[in-house]
C-alpha positions as YAML, in Angstrom:
chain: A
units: angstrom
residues:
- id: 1
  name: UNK
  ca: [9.88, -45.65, 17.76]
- id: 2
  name: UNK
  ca: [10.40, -42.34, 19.03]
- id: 3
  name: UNK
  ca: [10.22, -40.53, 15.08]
- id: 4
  name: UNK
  ca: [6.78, -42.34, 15.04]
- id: 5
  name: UNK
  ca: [5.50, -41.04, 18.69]
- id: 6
  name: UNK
  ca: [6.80, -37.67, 17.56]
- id: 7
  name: UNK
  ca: [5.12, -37.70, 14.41]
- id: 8
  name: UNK
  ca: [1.46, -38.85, 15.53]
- id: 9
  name: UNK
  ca: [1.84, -36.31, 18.32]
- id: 10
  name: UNK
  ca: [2.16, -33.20, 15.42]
- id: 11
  name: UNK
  ca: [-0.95, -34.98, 13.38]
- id: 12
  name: UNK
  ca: [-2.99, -35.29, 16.08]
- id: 13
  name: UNK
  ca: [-2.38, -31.54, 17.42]
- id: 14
  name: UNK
  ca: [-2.76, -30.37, 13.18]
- id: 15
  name: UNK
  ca: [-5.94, -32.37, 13.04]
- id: 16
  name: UNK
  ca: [-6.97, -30.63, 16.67]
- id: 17
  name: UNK
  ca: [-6.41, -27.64, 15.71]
- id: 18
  name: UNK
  ca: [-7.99, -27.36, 11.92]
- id: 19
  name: UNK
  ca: [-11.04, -29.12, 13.25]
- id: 20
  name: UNK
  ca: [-11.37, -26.59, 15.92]
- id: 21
  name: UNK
  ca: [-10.80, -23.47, 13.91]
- id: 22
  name: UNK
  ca: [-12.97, -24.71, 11.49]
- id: 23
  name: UNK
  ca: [-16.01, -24.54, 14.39]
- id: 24
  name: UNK
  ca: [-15.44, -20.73, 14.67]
- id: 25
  name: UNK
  ca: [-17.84, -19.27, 12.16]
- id: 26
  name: UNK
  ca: [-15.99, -16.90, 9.71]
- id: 27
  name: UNK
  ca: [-12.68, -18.32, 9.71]
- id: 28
  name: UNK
  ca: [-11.74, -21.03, 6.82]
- id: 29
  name: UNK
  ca: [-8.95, -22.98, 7.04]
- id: 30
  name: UNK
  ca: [-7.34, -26.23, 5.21]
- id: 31
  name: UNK
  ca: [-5.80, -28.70, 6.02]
- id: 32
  name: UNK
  ca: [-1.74, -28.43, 5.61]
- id: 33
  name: UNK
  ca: [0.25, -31.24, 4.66]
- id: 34
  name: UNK
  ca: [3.49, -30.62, 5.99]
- id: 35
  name: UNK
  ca: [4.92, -27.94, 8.29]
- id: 36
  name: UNK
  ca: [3.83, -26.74, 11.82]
- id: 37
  name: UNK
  ca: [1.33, -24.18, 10.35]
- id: 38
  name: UNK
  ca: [-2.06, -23.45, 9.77]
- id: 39
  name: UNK
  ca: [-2.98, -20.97, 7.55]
- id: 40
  name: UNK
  ca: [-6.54, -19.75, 8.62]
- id: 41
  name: UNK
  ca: [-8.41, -17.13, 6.55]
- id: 42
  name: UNK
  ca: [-9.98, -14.34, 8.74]
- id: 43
  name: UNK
  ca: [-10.72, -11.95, 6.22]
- id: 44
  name: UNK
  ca: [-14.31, -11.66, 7.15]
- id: 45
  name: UNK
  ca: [-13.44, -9.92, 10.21]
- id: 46
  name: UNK
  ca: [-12.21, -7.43, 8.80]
- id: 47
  name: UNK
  ca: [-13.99, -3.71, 8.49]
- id: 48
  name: UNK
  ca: [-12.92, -0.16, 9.30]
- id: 49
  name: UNK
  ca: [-11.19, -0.81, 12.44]
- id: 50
  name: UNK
  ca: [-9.39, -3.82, 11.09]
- id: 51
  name: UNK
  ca: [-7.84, -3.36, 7.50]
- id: 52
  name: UNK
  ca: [-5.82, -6.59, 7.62]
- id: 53
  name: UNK
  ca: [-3.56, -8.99, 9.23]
- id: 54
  name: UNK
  ca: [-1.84, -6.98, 10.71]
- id: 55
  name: UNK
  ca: [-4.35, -4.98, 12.79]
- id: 56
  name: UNK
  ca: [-6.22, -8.61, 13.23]
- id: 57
  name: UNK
  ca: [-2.72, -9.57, 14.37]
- id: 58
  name: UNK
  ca: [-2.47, -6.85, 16.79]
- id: 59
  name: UNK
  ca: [-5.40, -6.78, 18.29]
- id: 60
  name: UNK
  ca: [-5.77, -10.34, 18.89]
- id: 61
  name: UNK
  ca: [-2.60, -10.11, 20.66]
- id: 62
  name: UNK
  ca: [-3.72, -7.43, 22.82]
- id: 63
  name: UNK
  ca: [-7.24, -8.23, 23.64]
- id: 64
  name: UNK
  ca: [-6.72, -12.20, 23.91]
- id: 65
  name: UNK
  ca: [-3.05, -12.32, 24.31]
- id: 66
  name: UNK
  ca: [-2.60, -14.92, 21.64]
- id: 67
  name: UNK
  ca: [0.29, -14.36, 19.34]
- id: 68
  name: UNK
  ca: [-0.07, -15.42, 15.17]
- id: 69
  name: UNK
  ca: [1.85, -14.16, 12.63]
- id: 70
  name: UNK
  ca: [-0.20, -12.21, 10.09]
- id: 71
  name: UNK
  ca: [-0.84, -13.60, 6.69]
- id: 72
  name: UNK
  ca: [0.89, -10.19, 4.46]
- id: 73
  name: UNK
  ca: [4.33, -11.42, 5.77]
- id: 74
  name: UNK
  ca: [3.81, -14.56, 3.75]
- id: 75
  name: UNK
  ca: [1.94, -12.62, 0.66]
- id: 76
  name: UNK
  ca: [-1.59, -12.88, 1.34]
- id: 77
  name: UNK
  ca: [-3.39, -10.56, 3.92]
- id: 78
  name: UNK
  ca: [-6.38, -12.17, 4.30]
- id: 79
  name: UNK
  ca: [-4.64, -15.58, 6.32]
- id: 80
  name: UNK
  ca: [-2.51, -15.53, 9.88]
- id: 81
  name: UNK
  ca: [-0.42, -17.85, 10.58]
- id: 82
  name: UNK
  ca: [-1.19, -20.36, 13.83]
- id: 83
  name: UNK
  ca: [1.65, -22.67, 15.12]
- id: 84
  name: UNK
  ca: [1.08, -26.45, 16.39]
- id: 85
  name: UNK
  ca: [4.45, -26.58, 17.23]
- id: 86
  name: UNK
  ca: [3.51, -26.35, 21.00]
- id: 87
  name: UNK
  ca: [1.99, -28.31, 23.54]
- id: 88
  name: UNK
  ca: [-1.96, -29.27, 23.47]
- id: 89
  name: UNK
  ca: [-2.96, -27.49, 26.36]
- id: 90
  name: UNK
  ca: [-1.77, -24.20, 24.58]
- id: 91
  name: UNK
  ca: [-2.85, -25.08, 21.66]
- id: 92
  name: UNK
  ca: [-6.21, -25.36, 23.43]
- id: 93
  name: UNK
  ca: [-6.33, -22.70, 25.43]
- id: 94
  name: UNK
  ca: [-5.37, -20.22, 22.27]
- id: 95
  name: UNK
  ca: [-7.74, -21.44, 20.03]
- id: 96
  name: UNK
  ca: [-10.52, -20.86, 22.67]
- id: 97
  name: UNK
  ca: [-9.08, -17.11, 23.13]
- id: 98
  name: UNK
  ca: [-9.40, -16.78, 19.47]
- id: 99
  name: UNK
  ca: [-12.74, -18.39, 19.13]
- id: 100
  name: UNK
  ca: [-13.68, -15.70, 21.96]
- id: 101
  name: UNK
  ca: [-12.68, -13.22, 19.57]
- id: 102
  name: UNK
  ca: [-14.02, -13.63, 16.98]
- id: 103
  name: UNK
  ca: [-17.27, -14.03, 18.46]
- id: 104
  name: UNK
  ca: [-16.94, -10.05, 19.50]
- id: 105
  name: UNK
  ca: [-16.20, -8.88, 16.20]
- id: 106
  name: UNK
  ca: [-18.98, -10.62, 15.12]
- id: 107
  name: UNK
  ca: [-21.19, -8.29, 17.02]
...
């Protein structure tokens, strides 16, 4: 059944892609029930040079060139907002970019 296929493919790529944010020390993140989004909390990267989501935003898009949307559009500035709504080898190769990061502004 093609609704079936279609809906173990966006589990599977949810489940990828909490799991592996979840392995990148200083972000937390849930597991969402419905939607195409994960809400990941990066709010201990923050520090003078970035005041929110929207710097985080910003310069994750220009240093790693992945995209997010940051978490004060939805309310809450400490979250972005990560799509699964793609295919795995994105997925993949963002979530490595991000990982890559984060590791520098741990330094």
């Amino acid at each position: 059944d093609h609704v079936a296929k279609m809906v173990y493919e966006y589990k599977k790529r949810r489940d990828f892609m909490v799991d592996r944010l979840n392995r990148i020390e200083g972000i937390i993140v849930s597991r969402p029930d419905g939607a195409f989004y994960v809400f990941a909390n990066v709010s201990k990267f923050y520090s003078e040079q970035i005041k929110g989501s929207m710097v985080f935003y910003q310069k994750l898009l220009e240093d790693a060139y992945v995209a997010v949307i940051p978490g004060v559009t939805f309310g809450d500035d400490r979250y972005i907002r990560l799509s699964f709504a793609t295919g795995m080898e994105h997925i993949k190769r963002g979530l490595d970019r991000l990982d890559k990061f984060c590791e520098k502004l741990r330094k």
